[in-house]
Amino acid sequence: MLFQVQMDVRIPHDLPAEKADALKKAERERAQDLQRTGTWRHLWRHAGRYANTSIFEVGGAQELHDILSTLPLFPFMEISVTPLCRHPSSIHDDDR
Amino acid sequence: MLFQVQMDVRIPHDLPAEKADALKKAERERAQDLQRTGTWRHLWRHAGRYANTSIFEVGGAQELHDILSTLPLFPFMEISVTPLCRHPSSIHDDDR
Amino acid sequence: MLFQVQMDVRIPHDLPAEKADALKKAERERAQDLQRTGTWRHLWRHAGRYANTSIFEVGGAQELHDILSTLPLFPFMEISVTPLCRHPSSIHDDDR
Amino acid sequence: MLFQVQMDVRIPHDLPAEKADALKKAERERAQDLQRTGTWRHLWRHAGRYANTSIFEVGGAQELHDILSTLPLFPFMEISVTPLCRHPSSIHDDDR
Amino acid sequence: MLFQVQMDVRIPHDLPAEKADALKKAERERAQDLQRTGTWRHLWRHAGRYANTSIFEVGGAQELHDILSTLPLFPFMEISVTPLCRHPSSIHDDDR
Amino acid sequence: MLFQVQMDVRIPHDLPAEKADALKKAERERAQDLQRTGTWRHLWRHAGRYANTSIFEVGGAQELHDILSTLPLFPFMEISVTPLCRHPSSIHDDDR
Amino acid sequence: MLFQVQMDVRIPHDLPAEKADALKKAERERAQDLQRTGTWRHLWRHAGRYANTSIFEVGGAQELHDILSTLPLFPFMEISVTPLCRHPSSIHDDDR
Amino acid sequence: MLFQVQMDVRIPHDLPAEKADALKKAERERAQDLQRTGTWRHLWRHAGRYANTSIFEVGGAQELHDILSTLPLFPFMEISVTPLCRHPSSIHDDDR
Amino acid sequence: MLFQVQMDVRIPHDLPAEKADALKKAERERAQDLQRTGTWRHLWRHAGRYANTSIFEVGGAQELHDILSTLPLFPFMEISVTPLCRHPSSIHDDDR
Amino acid sequence: MLFQVQMDVRIPHDLPAEKADALKKAERERAQDLQRTGTWRHLWRHAGRYANTSIFEVGGAQELHDILSTLPLFPFMEISVTPLCRHPSSIHDDDR
């Protein structure tokens, strides 16, 4: 099942730089692991903003929550979730 | 270049049914043509709503506008456009 | 899988009364059928407004869309969808 | 009487971790007590967000306020309240 | 139990004047009946706008809905409902 | 003259507890004084939220401002003001 | 007493032109009468928009409502009202 | 003096096609005349939307209003205006 | 040329009181100087809020910016600017 | 390719003044470099606000992101991006 997720990252300016860097590094590793397993299907940056649009393929909403809520930057992200389904005009096999 | 496009369709209730049907049929054919050429890369329905998230791969903003503004349902759609670029943590070749 | 759905109904004042009545009657029958099969798990009216909060239990987003988009009043509803999952503090077996 | 309550939790990043943990533990215990007494009828997490939708069955608005305002995380929650009533199409005995 | 209700009235300009007048007259009579029985406790006009703030004292959300949804102008009103309770600093007996 | 005032209180979590308590105590005393003189005509808590709806009867906007801007919690409140007048359908003598 | 009023005019495109013209002419005459009596103290157009900011000096909210609600274009205006009072830094005698 | 103007065009679907076409043709001619005189300094389409961002150089707000309010499509446009001035970091002579 | 300016002041609670007082005193002096020269034509407080509506008469947007951006409280104000022009129905000489 | 970018700058009041000054100086130098190379085509201040409208001419969204995300003040800016294309009524060669 597919979910569109938008993440806007807002790191407080008084968070120590080392802590922020460690979180970003851990976030990157976690994101790449999830891409390798096929769960994090797409990941695009919004041009000019500290934000992304992601497509997740998961078994359901529970798995999605378990993934998102354990992302290292989760406490600093504003997240919106849109459940997707097949569009009747789509011809792409992977858009479902 | 990639653009994320959200289309919310609002067909007025007093539009004659035959006209609405003809527009929807033409829209579907146009959407499928653009998918076959690779321009309309992804097309997902928002579950429960007459709306979609689409990913377009075009030469630039001009080509995107030429495509969207000639969609048969364009006059009845509220459209938002988000320019995308490669995310530094992405490992997918097609996310750029 | 559970989805929270909010439906705000806005019937145009120039829709013929007989047509509106027929749609409402068909909507009611469909809603009750879906409640009997266990798909439409909860249905509450918002006090003082032509709106409801519903909880659907479906196989996934596709099934949710197929149900909502064929509701008789769908063309006159503004719909928002929130995917739900188990809350770690919940003790109710049916809240998942 | 039934109320739908949405709680969005925002814990400040400079709140000491021990204090945050103690608040979350107390919140969980209080939530489970209220579920056992039947007051907190439903509790669902919003997938991917630190937020929930809850259904409370209380004697009235005063009892609802007394409960919500004494939740350990109350000072860190943005809360919206929607009074519910029976939907004329509902067939479920417990949706009222 | 007390509810604060805000009603914004928007009568379509193409509704025949006689129909609009009849609705307004019926609305007024209904409003005054409900004031006489003590259900519609307060009714204030927003200065300069076709809108009001009302305070209803009812047995619960169901009674509130039955009243509001049968108001003659209900189909042309945008309504928001806020459940009220006693303020700990209030000294007025009728503010509960 | 009547004004409807909505106050949403947001006390910063890093305000020392003693200071917050002193402000709340002073606020309560001031609110009760103003109720006794008839200026603060109504005061209702929004169920489940740190917010209230109040009705003030004052000589004019200047008096309203002098009162609100000297409330002990004023620096921590988001305030909206709606001037009220008699509703043509009102039969209550005190709704003006 | 002073009130700031913003009026956004939205005349439906299917209102007959003669009716619209008659309303605008009547509106203009009424506006000028009220300026001559000193009630409509200021009237500025928002550059590039069919909207204005006005300052009214009236005895109270009731008089303001009686004036605004009888303006010929009232049914086609979205109105917001802000009660004003003397600013402690103002040195102008007429800003109160 | 420079003003940034955003125009969102919304032509009602029941406006006769000939009338809409005539308005668009007249709008185009007027826009080009104003560009030739140097008043309408820039004109960009928002990719994928029936909207534009324009930069006007005029003597003041009055001239801006006289121009915008006489555009043929003015009754069907939602307009927002932002007054601009020289940015202290700008090195372009024409950005003032 | 006339501009309507709305200023909402939000002074952080952890700004030292002496600094806040000094800023307010300097702001007041600057505001009164600008009123004496005729630049700050009107200054009204929003009743019940730390906000004002002001009318500035300046040579253009540049002068407006130079004034506003050097106000002592500028870093703590949320500002919105509306360019004004003569209303065709205005009869006041100073409303232009 | 052209992008319209709006930047709203919000520098936290507790950022040390030397750090803020150094960031602003570096921002200014970077902005002027990018103007000299022709990438930052236009840069206008919003009158009365710490905000600007900019027009960038870049090879695509990736280049835009690389530029914006490395601006010294990027962590303190709220940014919105609008992709532009040639307007069919434009006669200016540089509006594309």
mmCIF file with all atom_site columns, C-alpha atoms in Angstrom, chain A residues 5-96:
data_model
loop_
_atom_site.group_PDB
_atom_site.id
_atom_site.type_symbol
_atom_site.label_atom_id
_atom_site.label_alt_id
_atom_site.label_comp_id
_atom_site.label_asym_id
_atom_site.label_entity_id
_atom_site.label_seq_id
_atom_site.pdbx_PDB_ins_code
_atom_site.Cartn_x
_atom_site.Cartn_y
_atom_site.Cartn_z
_atom_site.occupancy
_atom_site.B_iso_or_equiv
_atom_site.pdbx_formal_charge
_atom_site.auth_seq_id
_atom_site.auth_comp_id
_atom_site.auth_asym_id
_atom_site.auth_atom_id
_atom_site.pdbx_PDB_model_num
ATOM 1  C CA . VAL A 1 5  ? 4.383  11.775 2.989   1.00 0.00 ? 5  VAL A CA 1
ATOM 2  C CA . GLN A 1 6  ? 5.533  15.382 3.115   1.00 0.00 ? 6  GLN A CA 1
ATOM 3  C CA . MET A 1 7  ? 8.189  16.209 5.706   1.00 0.00 ? 7  MET A CA 1
ATOM 4  C CA . ASP A 1 8  ? 9.118  19.780 6.601   1.00 0.00 ? 8  ASP A CA 1
ATOM 5  C CA . VAL A 1 9  ? 12.212 19.883 8.782   1.00 0.00 ? 9  VAL A CA 1
ATOM 6  C CA . ARG A 1 10 ? 12.660 22.680 11.341  1.00 0.00 ? 10 ARG A CA 1
ATOM 7  C CA . ILE A 1 11 ? 15.780 22.271 13.455  1.00 0.00 ? 11 ILE A CA 1
ATOM 8  C CA . PRO A 1 12 ? 15.865 24.767 16.363  1.00 0.00 ? 12 PRO A CA 1
ATOM 9  C CA . HIS A 1 13 ? 18.784 27.167 16.069  1.00 0.00 ? 13 HIS A CA 1
ATOM 10 C CA . ASP A 1 14 ? 19.840 26.483 19.663  1.00 0.00 ? 14 ASP A CA 1
ATOM 11 C CA . LEU A 1 15 ? 20.251 22.742 19.153  1.00 0.00 ? 15 LEU A CA 1
ATOM 12 C CA . PRO A 1 16 ? 23.993 22.068 19.501  1.00 0.00 ? 16 PRO A CA 1
ATOM 13 C CA . ALA A 1 17 ? 25.608 21.666 16.072  1.00 0.00 ? 17 ALA A CA 1
ATOM 14 C CA . GLU A 1 18 ? 27.131 18.269 16.927  1.00 0.00 ? 18 GLU A CA 1
ATOM 15 C CA . LYS A 1 19 ? 23.762 16.923 17.949  1.00 0.00 ? 19 LYS A CA 1
ATOM 16 C CA . ALA A 1 20 ? 22.146 18.235 14.771  1.00 0.00 ? 20 ALA A CA 1
ATOM 17 C CA . ASP A 1 21 ? 24.895 16.720 12.638  1.00 0.00 ? 21 ASP A CA 1
ATOM 18 C CA . ALA A 1 22 ? 24.596 13.353 14.351  1.00 0.00 ? 22 ALA A CA 1
ATOM 19 C CA . LEU A 1 23 ? 20.831 13.358 13.817  1.00 0.00 ? 23 LEU A CA 1
ATOM 20 C CA . LYS A 1 24 ? 21.183 14.237 10.127  1.00 0.00 ? 24 LYS A CA 1
ATOM 21 C CA . LYS A 1 25 ? 23.786 11.499 9.610   1.00 0.00 ? 25 LYS A CA 1
ATOM 22 C CA . ALA A 1 26 ? 21.595 8.913  11.330  1.00 0.00 ? 26 ALA A CA 1
ATOM 23 C CA . GLU A 1 27 ? 18.572 10.107 9.351   1.00 0.00 ? 27 GLU A CA 1
ATOM 24 C CA . ARG A 1 28 ? 20.461 9.662  6.101   1.00 0.00 ? 28 ARG A CA 1
ATOM 25 C CA . GLU A 1 29 ? 21.548 6.130  6.951   1.00 0.00 ? 29 GLU A CA 1
ATOM 26 C CA . ARG A 1 30 ? 18.049 5.155  8.000   1.00 0.00 ? 30 ARG A CA 1
ATOM 27 C CA . ALA A 1 31 ? 16.560 6.667  4.825   1.00 0.00 ? 31 ALA A CA 1
ATOM 28 C CA . GLN A 1 32 ? 18.983 4.745  2.648   1.00 0.00 ? 32 GLN A CA 1
ATOM 29 C CA . ASP A 1 33 ? 18.352 1.465  4.456   1.00 0.00 ? 33 ASP A CA 1
ATOM 30 C CA . LEU A 1 34 ? 14.617 1.900  3.904   1.00 0.00 ? 34 LEU A CA 1
ATOM 31 C CA . GLN A 1 35 ? 15.180 2.693  0.245   1.00 0.00 ? 35 GLN A CA 1
ATOM 32 C CA . ARG A 1 36 ? 17.274 -0.449 -0.195  1.00 0.00 ? 36 ARG A CA 1
ATOM 33 C CA . THR A 1 37 ? 14.524 -2.633 1.220   1.00 0.00 ? 37 THR A CA 1
ATOM 34 C CA . GLY A 1 38 ? 11.993 -1.022 -1.123  1.00 0.00 ? 38 GLY A CA 1
ATOM 35 C CA . THR A 1 39 ? 9.906  0.537  1.650   1.00 0.00 ? 39 THR A CA 1
ATOM 36 C CA . TRP A 1 40 ? 10.851 4.151  0.915   1.00 0.00 ? 40 TRP A CA 1
ATOM 37 C CA . ARG A 1 41 ? 10.000 4.030  -2.788  1.00 0.00 ? 41 ARG A CA 1
ATOM 38 C CA . HIS A 1 42 ? 10.635 7.653  -3.751  1.00 0.00 ? 42 HIS A CA 1
ATOM 39 C CA . LEU A 1 43 ? 12.364 10.578 -2.081  1.00 0.00 ? 43 LEU A CA 1
ATOM 40 C CA . TRP A 1 44 ? 12.440 14.034 -3.633  1.00 0.00 ? 44 TRP A CA 1
ATOM 41 C CA . ARG A 1 45 ? 13.661 17.304 -2.203  1.00 0.00 ? 45 ARG A CA 1
ATOM 42 C CA . HIS A 1 46 ? 11.420 20.386 -2.599  1.00 0.00 ? 46 HIS A CA 1
ATOM 43 C CA . ALA A 1 47 ? 13.627 22.792 -4.532  1.00 0.00 ? 47 ALA A CA 1
ATOM 44 C CA . GLY A 1 48 ? 14.768 25.630 -2.269  1.00 0.00 ? 48 GLY A CA 1
ATOM 45 C CA . ARG A 1 49 ? 13.220 24.296 0.932   1.00 0.00 ? 49 ARG A CA 1
ATOM 46 C CA . TYR A 1 50 ? 14.260 21.937 3.757   1.00 0.00 ? 50 TYR A CA 1
ATOM 47 C CA . ALA A 1 51 ? 11.385 19.619 2.859   1.00 0.00 ? 51 ALA A CA 1
ATOM 48 C CA . ASN A 1 52 ? 10.702 16.484 0.869   1.00 0.00 ? 52 ASN A CA 1
ATOM 49 C CA . THR A 1 53 ? 7.973  14.465 -0.777  1.00 0.00 ? 53 THR A CA 1
ATOM 50 C CA . SER A 1 54 ? 8.272  10.758 -0.170  1.00 0.00 ? 54 SER A CA 1
ATOM 51 C CA . ILE A 1 55 ? 6.349  7.697  -1.348  1.00 0.00 ? 55 ILE A CA 1
ATOM 52 C CA . PHE A 1 56 ? 6.279  4.745  1.038   1.00 0.00 ? 56 PHE A CA 1
ATOM 53 C CA . GLU A 1 57 ? 5.156  1.228  0.206   1.00 0.00 ? 57 GLU A CA 1
ATOM 54 C CA . VAL A 1 58 ? 4.171  -0.517 3.399   1.00 0.00 ? 58 VAL A CA 1
ATOM 55 C CA . GLY A 1 59 ? 1.844  -3.222 4.637   1.00 0.00 ? 59 GLY A CA 1
ATOM 56 C CA . GLY A 1 60 ? -0.429 -0.640 6.219   1.00 0.00 ? 60 GLY A CA 1
ATOM 57 C CA . ALA A 1 61 ? -0.740 2.472  8.357   1.00 0.00 ? 61 ALA A CA 1
ATOM 58 C CA . GLN A 1 62 ? 0.827  0.756  11.369  1.00 0.00 ? 62 GLN A CA 1
ATOM 59 C CA . GLU A 1 63 ? 4.047  -0.025 9.529   1.00 0.00 ? 63 GLU A CA 1
ATOM 60 C CA . LEU A 1 64 ? 4.126  3.520  8.181   1.00 0.00 ? 64 LEU A CA 1
ATOM 61 C CA . HIS A 1 65 ? 3.840  4.937  11.673  1.00 0.00 ? 65 HIS A CA 1
ATOM 62 C CA . ASP A 1 66 ? 6.509  2.643  13.083  1.00 0.00 ? 66 ASP A CA 1
ATOM 63 C CA . ILE A 1 67 ? 8.898  3.841  10.381  1.00 0.00 ? 67 ILE A CA 1
ATOM 64 C CA . LEU A 1 68 ? 8.173  7.563  10.510  1.00 0.00 ? 68 LEU A CA 1
ATOM 65 C CA . SER A 1 69 ? 8.003  7.876  14.299  1.00 0.00 ? 69 SER A CA 1
ATOM 66 C CA . THR A 1 70 ? 11.463 6.339  14.699  1.00 0.00 ? 70 THR A CA 1
ATOM 67 C CA . LEU A 1 71 ? 13.212 8.547  12.157  1.00 0.00 ? 71 LEU A CA 1
ATOM 68 C CA . PRO A 1 72 ? 16.019 10.433 13.955  1.00 0.00 ? 72 PRO A CA 1
ATOM 69 C CA . LEU A 1 73 ? 14.654 13.824 12.841  1.00 0.00 ? 73 LEU A CA 1
ATOM 70 C CA . PHE A 1 74 ? 11.016 12.938 13.639  1.00 0.00 ? 74 PHE A CA 1
ATOM 71 C CA . PRO A 1 75 ? 10.823 15.317 16.652  1.00 0.00 ? 75 PRO A CA 1
ATOM 72 C CA . PHE A 1 76 ? 11.775 18.206 14.370  1.00 0.00 ? 76 PHE A CA 1
ATOM 73 C CA . MET A 1 77 ? 9.521  17.428 11.409  1.00 0.00 ? 77 MET A CA 1
ATOM 74 C CA . GLU A 1 78 ? 6.046  18.565 10.529  1.00 0.00 ? 78 GLU A CA 1
ATOM 75 C CA . ILE A 1 79 ? 4.521  15.637 8.663   1.00 0.00 ? 79 ILE A CA 1
ATOM 76 C CA . SER A 1 80 ? 1.436  15.240 6.498   1.00 0.00 ? 80 SER A CA 1
ATOM 77 C CA . VAL A 1 81 ? 0.256  11.876 5.196   1.00 0.00 ? 81 VAL A CA 1
ATOM 78 C CA . THR A 1 82 ? -1.923 11.184 2.140   1.00 0.00 ? 82 THR A CA 1
ATOM 79 C CA . PRO A 1 83 ? -3.073 7.620  1.430   1.00 0.00 ? 83 PRO A CA 1
ATOM 80 C CA . LEU A 1 84 ? -2.805 6.843  -2.282  1.00 0.00 ? 84 LEU A CA 1
ATOM 81 C CA . CYS A 1 85 ? -4.453 4.291  -4.536  1.00 0.00 ? 85 CYS A CA 1
ATOM 82 C CA . ARG A 1 86 ? -4.443 3.380  -8.189  1.00 0.00 ? 86 ARG A CA 1
ATOM 83 C CA . HIS A 1 87 ? -5.650 6.111  -10.516 1.00 0.00 ? 87 HIS A CA 1
ATOM 84 C CA . PRO A 1 88 ? -8.111 4.746  -13.100 1.00 0.00 ? 88 PRO A CA 1
ATOM 85 C CA . SER A 1 89 ? -6.149 6.431  -15.889 1.00 0.00 ? 89 SER A CA 1
ATOM 86 C CA . SER A 1 90 ? -2.743 5.158  -14.761 1.00 0.00 ? 90 SER A CA 1
ATOM 87 C CA . ILE A 1 91 ? -0.899 2.716  -17.019 1.00 0.00 ? 91 ILE A CA 1
ATOM 88 C CA . HIS A 1 92 ? 2.176  2.334  -14.811 1.00 0.00 ? 92 HIS A CA 1
ATOM 89 C CA . ASP A 1 93 ? 2.437  -0.977 -12.988 1.00 0.00 ? 93 ASP A CA 1
ATOM 90 C CA . ASP A 1 94 ? 4.257  0.537  -10.041 1.00 0.00 ? 94 ASP A CA 1
ATOM 91 C CA . ASP A 1 95 ? 1.726  3.293  -9.339  1.00 0.00 ? 95 ASP A CA 1
ATOM 92 C CA . ARG A 1 96 ? -0.306 1.060  -7.076  1.00 0.00 ? 96 ARG A CA 1
#
